[in-house]
PDB file of C-alpha atoms and ligand atoms in Angstrom:
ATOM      1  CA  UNK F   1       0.000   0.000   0.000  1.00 34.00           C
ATOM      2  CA  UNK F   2       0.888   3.309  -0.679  1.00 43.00           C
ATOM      3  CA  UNK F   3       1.048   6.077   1.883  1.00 42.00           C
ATOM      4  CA  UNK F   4      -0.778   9.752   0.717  1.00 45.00           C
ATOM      5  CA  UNK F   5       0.367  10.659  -2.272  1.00 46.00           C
ATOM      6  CA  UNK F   6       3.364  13.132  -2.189  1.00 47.00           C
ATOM      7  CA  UNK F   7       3.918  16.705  -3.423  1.00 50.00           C
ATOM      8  CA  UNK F   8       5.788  17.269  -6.735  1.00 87.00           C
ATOM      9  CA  UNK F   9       6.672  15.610  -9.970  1.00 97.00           C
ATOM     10  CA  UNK F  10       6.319  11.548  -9.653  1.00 98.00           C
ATOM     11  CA  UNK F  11       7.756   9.390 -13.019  1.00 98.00           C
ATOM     12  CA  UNK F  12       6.706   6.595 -13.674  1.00 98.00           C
ATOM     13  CA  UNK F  13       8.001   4.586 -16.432  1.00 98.00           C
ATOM     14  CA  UNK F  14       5.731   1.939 -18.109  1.00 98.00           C
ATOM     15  CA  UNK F  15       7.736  -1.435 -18.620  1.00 98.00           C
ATOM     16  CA  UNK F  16       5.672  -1.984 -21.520  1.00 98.00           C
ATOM     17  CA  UNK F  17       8.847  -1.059 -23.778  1.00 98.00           C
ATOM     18  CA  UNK F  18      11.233  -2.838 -21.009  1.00 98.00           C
ATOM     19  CA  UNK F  19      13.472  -5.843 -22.192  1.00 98.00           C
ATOM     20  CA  UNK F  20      10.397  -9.193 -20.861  1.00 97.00           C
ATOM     21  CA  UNK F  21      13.389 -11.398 -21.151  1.00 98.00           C
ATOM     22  CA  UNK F  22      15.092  -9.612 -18.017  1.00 98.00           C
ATOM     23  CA  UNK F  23      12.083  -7.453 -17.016  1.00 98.00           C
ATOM     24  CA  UNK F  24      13.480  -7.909 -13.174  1.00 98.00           C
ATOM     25  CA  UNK F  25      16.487  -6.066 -14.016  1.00 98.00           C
ATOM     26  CA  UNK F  26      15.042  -3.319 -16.127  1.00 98.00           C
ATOM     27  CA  UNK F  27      12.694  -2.577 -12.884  1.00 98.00           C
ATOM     28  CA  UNK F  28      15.594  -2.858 -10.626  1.00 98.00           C
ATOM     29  CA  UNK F  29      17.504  -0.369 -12.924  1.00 98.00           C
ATOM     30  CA  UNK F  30      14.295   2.080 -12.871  1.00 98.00           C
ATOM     31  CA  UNK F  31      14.303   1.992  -9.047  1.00 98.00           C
ATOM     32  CA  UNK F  32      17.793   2.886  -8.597  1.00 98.00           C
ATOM     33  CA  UNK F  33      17.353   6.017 -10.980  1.00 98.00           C
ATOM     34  CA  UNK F  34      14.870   7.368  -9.363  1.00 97.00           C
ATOM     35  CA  UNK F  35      11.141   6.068 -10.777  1.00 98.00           C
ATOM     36  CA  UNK F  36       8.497   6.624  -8.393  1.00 98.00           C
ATOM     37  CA  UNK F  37       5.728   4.412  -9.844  1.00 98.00           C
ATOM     38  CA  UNK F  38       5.601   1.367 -12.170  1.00 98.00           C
ATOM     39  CA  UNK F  39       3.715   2.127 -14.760  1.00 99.00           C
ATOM     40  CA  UNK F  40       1.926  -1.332 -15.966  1.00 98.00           C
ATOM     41  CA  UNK F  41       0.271  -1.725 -19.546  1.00 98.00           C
ATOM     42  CA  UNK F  42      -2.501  -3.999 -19.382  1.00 98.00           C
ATOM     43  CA  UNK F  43      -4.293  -4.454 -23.087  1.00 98.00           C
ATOM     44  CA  UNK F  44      -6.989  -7.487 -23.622  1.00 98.00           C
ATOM     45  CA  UNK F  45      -6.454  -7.215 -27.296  1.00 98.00           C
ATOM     46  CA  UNK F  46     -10.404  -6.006 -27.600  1.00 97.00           C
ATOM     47  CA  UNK F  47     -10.348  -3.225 -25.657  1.00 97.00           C
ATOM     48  CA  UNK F  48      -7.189  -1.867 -27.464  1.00 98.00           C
ATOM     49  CA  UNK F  49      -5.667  -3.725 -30.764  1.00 96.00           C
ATOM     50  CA  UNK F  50      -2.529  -4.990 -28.951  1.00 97.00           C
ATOM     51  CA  UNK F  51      -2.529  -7.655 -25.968  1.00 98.00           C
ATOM     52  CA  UNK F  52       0.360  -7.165 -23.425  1.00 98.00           C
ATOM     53  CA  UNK F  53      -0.128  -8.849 -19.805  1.00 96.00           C
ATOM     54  CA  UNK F  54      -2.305  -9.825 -17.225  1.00 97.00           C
ATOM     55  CA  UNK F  55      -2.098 -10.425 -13.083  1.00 98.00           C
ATOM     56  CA  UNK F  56       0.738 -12.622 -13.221  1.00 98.00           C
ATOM     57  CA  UNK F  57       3.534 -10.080 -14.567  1.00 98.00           C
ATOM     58  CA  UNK F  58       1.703  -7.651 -11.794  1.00 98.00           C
ATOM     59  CA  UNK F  59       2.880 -10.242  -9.429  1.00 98.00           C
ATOM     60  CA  UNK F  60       6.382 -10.955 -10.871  1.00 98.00           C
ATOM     61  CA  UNK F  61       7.164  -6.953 -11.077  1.00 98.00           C
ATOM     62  CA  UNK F  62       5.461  -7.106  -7.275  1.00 98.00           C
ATOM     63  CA  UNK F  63       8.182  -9.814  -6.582  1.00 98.00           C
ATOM     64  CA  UNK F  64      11.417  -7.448  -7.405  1.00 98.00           C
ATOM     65  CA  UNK F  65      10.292  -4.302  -6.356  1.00 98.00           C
ATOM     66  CA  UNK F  66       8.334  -1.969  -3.951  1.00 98.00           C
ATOM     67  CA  UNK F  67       7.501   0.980  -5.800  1.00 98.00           C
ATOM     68  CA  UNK F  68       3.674   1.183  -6.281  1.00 98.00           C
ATOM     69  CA  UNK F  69       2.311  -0.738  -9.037  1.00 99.00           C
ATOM     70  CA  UNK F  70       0.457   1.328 -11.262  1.00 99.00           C
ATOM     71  CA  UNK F  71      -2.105  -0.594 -13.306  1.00 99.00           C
ATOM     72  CA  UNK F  72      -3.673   0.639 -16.516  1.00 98.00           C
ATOM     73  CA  UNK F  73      -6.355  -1.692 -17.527  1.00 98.00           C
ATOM     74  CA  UNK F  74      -6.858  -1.177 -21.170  1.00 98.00           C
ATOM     75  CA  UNK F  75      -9.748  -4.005 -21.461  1.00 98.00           C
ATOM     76  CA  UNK F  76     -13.310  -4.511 -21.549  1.00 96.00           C
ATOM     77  CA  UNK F  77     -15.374  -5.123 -19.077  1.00 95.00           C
ATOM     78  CA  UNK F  78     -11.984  -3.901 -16.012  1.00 97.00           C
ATOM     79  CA  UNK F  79     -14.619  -3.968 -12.997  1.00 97.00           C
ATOM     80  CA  UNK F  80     -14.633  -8.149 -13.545  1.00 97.00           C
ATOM     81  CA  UNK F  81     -10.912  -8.375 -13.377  1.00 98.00           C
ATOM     82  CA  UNK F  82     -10.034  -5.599 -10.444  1.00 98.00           C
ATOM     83  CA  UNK F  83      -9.741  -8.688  -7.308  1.00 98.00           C
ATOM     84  CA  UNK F  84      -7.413 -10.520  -9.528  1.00 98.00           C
ATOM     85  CA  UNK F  85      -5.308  -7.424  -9.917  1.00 98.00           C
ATOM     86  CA  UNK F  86      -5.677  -6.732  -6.551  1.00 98.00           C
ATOM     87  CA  UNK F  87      -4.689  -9.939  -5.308  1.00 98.00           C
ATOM     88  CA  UNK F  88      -1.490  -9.358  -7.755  1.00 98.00           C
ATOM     89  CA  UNK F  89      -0.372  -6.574  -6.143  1.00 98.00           C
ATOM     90  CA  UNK F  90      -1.300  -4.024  -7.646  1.00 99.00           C
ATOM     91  CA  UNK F  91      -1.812   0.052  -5.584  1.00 98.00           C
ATOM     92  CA  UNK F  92      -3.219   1.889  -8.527  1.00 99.00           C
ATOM     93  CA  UNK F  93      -5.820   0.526 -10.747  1.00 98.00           C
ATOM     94  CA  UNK F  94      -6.613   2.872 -13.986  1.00 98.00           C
ATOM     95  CA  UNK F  95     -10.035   2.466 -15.402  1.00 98.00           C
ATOM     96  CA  UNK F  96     -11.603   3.673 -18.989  1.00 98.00           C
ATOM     97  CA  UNK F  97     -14.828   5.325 -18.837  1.00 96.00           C
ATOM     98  CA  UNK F  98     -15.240   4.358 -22.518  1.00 94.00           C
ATOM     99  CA  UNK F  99     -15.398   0.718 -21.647  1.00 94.00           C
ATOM    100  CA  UNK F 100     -17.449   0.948 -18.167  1.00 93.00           C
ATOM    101  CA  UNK F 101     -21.172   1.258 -17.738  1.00 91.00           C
ATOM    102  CA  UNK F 102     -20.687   1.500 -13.939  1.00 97.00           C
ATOM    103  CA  UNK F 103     -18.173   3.578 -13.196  1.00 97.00           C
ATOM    104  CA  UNK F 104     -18.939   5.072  -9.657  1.00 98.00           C
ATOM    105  CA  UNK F 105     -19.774   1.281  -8.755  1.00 98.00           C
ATOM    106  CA  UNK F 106     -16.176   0.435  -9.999  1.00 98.00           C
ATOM    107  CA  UNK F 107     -14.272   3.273  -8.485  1.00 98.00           C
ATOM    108  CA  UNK F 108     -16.204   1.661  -4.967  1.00 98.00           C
ATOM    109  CA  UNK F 109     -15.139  -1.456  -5.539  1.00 98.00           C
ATOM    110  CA  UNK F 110     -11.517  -0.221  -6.209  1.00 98.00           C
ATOM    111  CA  UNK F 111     -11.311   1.704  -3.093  1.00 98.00           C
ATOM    112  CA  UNK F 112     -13.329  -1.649  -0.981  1.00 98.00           C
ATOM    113  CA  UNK F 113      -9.933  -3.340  -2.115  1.00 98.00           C
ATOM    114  CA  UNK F 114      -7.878  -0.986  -0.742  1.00 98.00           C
ATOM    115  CA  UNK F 115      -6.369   0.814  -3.131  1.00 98.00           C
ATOM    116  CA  UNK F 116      -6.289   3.657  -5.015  1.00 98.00           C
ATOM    117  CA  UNK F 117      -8.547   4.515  -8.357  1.00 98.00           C
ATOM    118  CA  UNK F 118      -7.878   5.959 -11.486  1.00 98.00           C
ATOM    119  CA  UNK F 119      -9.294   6.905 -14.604  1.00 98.00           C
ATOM    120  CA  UNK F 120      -8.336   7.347 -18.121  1.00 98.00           C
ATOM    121  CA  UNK F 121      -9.158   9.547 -20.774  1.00 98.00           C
ATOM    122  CA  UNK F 122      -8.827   8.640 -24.220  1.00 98.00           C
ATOM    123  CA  UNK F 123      -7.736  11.760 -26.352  1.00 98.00           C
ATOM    124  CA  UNK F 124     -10.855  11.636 -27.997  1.00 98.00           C
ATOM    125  CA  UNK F 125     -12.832  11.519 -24.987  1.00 98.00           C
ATOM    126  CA  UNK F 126     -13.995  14.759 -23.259  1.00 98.00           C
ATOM    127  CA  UNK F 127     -12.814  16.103 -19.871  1.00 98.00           C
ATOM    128  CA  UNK F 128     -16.813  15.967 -18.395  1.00 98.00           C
ATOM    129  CA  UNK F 129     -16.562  12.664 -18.826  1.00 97.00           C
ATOM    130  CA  UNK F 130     -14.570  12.870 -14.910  1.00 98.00           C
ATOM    131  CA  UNK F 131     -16.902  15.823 -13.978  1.00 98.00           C
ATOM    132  CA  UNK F 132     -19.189  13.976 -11.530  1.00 97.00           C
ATOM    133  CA  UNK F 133     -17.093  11.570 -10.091  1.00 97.00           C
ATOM    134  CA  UNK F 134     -14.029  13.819  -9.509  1.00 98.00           C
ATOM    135  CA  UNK F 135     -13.860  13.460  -5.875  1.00 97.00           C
ATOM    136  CA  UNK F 136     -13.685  10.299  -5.626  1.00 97.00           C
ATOM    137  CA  UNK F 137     -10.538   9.505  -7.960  1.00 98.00           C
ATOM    138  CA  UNK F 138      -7.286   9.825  -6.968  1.00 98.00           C
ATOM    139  CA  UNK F 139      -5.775  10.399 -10.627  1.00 98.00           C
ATOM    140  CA  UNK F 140      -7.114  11.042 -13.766  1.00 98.00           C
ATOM    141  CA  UNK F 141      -4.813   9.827 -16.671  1.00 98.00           C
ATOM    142  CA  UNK F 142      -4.935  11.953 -19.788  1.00 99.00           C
ATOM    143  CA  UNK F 143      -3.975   9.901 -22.629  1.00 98.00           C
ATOM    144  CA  UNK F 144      -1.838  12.061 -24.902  1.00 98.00           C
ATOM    145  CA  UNK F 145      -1.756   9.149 -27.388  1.00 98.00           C
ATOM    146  CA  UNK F 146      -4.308   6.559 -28.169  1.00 98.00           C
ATOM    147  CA  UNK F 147      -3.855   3.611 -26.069  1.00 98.00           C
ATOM    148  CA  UNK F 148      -2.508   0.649 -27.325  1.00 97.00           C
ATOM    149  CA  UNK F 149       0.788   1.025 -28.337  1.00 97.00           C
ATOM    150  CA  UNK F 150       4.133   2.490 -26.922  1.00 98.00           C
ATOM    151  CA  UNK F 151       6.492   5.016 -29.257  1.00 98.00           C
ATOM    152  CA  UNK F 152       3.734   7.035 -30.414  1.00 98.00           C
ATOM    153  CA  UNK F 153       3.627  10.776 -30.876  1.00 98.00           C
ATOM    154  CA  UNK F 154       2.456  12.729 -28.436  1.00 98.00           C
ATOM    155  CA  UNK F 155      -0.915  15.057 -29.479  1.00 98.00           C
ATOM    156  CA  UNK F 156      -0.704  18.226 -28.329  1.00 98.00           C
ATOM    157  CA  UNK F 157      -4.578  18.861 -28.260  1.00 98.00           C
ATOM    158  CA  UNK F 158      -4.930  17.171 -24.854  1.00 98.00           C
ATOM    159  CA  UNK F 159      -2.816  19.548 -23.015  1.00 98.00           C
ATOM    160  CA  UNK F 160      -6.571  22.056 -22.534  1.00 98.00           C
ATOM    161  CA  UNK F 161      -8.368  18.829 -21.538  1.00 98.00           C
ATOM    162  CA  UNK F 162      -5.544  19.203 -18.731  1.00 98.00           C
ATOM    163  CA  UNK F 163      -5.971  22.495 -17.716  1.00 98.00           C
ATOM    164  CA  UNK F 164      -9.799  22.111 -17.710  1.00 98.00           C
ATOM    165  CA  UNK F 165      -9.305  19.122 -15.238  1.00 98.00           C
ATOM    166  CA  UNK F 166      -6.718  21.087 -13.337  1.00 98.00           C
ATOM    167  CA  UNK F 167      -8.872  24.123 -12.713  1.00 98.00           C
ATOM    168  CA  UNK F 168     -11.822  22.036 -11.688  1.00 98.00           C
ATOM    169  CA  UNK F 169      -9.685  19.845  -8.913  1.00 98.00           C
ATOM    170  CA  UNK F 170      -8.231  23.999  -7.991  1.00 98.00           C
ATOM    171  CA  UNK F 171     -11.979  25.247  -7.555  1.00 98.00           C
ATOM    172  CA  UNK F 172     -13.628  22.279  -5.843  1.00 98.00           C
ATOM    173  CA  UNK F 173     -10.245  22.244  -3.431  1.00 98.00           C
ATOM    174  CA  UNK F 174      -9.638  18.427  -4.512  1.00 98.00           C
ATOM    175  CA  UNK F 175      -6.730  16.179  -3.696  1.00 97.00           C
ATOM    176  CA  UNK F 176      -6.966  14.339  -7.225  1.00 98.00           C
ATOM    177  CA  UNK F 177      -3.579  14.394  -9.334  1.00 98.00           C
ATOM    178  CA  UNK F 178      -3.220  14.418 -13.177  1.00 98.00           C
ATOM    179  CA  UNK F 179      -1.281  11.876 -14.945  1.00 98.00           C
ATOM    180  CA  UNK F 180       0.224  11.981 -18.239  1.00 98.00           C
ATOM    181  CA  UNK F 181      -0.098   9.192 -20.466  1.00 99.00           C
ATOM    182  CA  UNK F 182       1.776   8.410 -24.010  1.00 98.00           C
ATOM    183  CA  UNK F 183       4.667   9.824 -25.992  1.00 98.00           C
ATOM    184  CA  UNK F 184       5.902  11.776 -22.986  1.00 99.00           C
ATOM    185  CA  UNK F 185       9.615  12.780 -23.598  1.00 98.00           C
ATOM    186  CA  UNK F 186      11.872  15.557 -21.979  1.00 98.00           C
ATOM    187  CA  UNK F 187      10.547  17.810 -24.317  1.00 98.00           C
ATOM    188  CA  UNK F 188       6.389  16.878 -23.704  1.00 98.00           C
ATOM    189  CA  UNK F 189       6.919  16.686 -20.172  1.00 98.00           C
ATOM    190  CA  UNK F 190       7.525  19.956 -19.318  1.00 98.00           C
ATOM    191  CA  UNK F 191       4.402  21.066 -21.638  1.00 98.00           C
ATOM    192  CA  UNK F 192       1.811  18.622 -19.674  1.00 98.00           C
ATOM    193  CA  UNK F 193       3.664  20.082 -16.497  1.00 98.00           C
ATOM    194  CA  UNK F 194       2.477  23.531 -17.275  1.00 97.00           C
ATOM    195  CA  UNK F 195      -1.507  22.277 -18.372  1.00 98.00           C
ATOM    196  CA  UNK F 196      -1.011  20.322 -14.757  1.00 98.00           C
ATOM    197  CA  UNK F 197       0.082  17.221 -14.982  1.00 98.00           C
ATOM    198  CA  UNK F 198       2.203  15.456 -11.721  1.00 98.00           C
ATOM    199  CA  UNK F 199       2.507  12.105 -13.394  1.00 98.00           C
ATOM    200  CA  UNK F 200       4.301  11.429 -15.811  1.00 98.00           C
ATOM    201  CA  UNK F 201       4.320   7.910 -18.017  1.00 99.00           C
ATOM    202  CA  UNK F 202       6.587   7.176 -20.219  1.00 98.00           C
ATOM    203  CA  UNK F 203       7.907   3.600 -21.832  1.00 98.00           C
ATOM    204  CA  UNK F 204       9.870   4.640 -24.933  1.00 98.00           C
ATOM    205  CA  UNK F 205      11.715   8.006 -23.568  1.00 98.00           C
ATOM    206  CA  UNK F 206      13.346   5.433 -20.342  1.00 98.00           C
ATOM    207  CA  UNK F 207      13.859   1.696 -20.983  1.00 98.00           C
ATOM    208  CA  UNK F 208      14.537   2.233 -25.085  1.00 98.00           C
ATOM    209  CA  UNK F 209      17.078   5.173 -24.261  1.00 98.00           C
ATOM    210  CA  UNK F 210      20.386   5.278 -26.137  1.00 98.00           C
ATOM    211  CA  UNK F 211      22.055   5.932 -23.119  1.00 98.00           C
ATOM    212  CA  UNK F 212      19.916   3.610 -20.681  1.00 98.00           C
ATOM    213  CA  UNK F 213      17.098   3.421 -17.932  1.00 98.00           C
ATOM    214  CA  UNK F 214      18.783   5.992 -15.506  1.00 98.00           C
ATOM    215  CA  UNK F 215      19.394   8.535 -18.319  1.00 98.00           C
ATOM    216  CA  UNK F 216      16.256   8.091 -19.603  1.00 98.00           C
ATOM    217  CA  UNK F 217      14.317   9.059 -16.463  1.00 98.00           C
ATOM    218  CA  UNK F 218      17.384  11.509 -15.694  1.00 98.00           C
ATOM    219  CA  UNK F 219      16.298  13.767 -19.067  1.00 98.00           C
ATOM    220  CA  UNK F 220      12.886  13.813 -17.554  1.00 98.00           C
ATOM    221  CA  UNK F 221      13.580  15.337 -14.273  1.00 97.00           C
ATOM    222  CA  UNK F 222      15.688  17.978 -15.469  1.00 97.00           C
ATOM    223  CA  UNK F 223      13.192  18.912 -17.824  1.00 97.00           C
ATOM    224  CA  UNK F 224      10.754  19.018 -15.239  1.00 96.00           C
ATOM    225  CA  UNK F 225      13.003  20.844 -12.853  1.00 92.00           C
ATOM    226  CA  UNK F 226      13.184  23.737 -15.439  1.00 75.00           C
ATOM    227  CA  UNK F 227       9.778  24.220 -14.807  1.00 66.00           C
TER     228      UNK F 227
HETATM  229  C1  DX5 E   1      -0.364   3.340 -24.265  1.00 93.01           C
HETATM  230  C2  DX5 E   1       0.046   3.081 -22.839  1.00 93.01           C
HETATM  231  C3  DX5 E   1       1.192   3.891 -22.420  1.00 93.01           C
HETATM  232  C4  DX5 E   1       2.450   3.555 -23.189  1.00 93.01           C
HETATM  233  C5  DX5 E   1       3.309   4.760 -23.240  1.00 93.01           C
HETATM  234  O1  DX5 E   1      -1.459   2.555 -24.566  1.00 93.01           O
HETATM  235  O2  DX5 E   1      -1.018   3.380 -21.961  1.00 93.01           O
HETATM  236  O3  DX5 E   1       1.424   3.784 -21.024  1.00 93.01           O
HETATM  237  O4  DX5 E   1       3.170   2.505 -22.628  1.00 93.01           O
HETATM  238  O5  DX5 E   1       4.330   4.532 -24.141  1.00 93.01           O
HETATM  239  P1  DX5 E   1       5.235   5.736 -24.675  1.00 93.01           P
HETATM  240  O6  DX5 E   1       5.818   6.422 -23.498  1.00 93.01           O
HETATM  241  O7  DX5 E   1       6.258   5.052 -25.533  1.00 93.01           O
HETATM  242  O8  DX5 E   1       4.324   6.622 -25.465  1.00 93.01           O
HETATM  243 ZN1   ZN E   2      -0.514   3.377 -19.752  1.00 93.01          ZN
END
């Protein structure tokens, strides 16, 4: 479990684009530069074209490391699979809107198990989609690519979906934080920084840098500290 969550910038790269034949190490190596979240990819193949994992690589990155596990559940139908997750070890679990009927009765059921709920907004999905239920997420996830793939460009239109999300958690006094999701890079970061992002994802810009995992998530704090 994961205590309140802290002030500032947290990064938290997405092992999707990590080395799965030594996925232990390439957590390990995230850790010791600095990542405050695991960022985990999960994709049914229905849901989202691609099909990456499911609660048994939660466990195995639960195993090597305890930074909280932060669970995006890119399938249909997430509120039948959040125990299994749970039981995995996941702290965060990520829900679309665009795939759940009941969302308020999912959010519940995330925060019954303990832990903390999310949800994600595709880029083509508008910001009152979180109005109502607003209080009672801990994070909303702004896709800045659609989901389903790592290494994709970052669109630049979901950077007012932000600050509208930002400026309704400022006026209702709400503790919810925005994350970032998809092509974020030293040079996107900062721009989702200023619309009010405090998470950042990113798979591509850390475990496939030229230079390696620490450099990777290195270039993305400095650019954030220029903020
Ligand atoms: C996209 C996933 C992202 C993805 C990000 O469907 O939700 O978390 O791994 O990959 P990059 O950082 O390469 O855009
Ligand atoms: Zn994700």
């Amino acid at each position: 479990m994961i205590g309140p969550m802290s002030a500032g910038f947290l990064l938290a790269p997405s092992i999707l684009s990590a080395d799965f034949a030594h996925l232990g190490a390439a957590i390990r190596e995230a850790e010791e530069g600095g990542a405050d979240w695991i960022h985990v990819d999960v994709m049914d193949g229905h849901y989202v074209p691609n099909l990456s994992f499911g609660p048994v690589i939660v466990e195995a990155c639960r195993r090597v490391t305890d930074l909280p596990l932060d669970v995006h559940l890119m399938v249909e139908r997430p509120s039948t699979m959040l125990q299994d997750f749970a039981k995995a070890g996941a702290d965060i679990l990520t829900v679309h809107p665009e795939v759940d009927t009941h969302l308020h009765r999912t959010l519940d059921a995330i925060h019954d198990l303990g832990l903390r709920a999310g949800v994600a907004l595709n880029p083509g999905t508008p910001a009152i989609a979180v109005h109502e239920i607003l209080p009672m997420v801990d994070l909303v996830m702004v896709m800045s690519v659609n989901p389903g793939y790592s290494g994709q460009e970052f669109i630049p239109t979901v950077l007012d979906k932000m600050r509208t999300i930002h400026d309704w958690i400022e006026q209702r006094g709400l503790k919810t934080r925005i994350e970032a999701d998809g092509g974020i890079t030293a040079e996107t970061a900062p721009l989702a920084a200023e619309a009010g992002a405090e998470i950042f994802v990113a798979a591509t810009s850390v475990f496939r840098h030229p230079e390696g995992i620490k450099a990777g998530l290195e270039a993305l704090r400095q650019s954030l500290q220029r903020q």
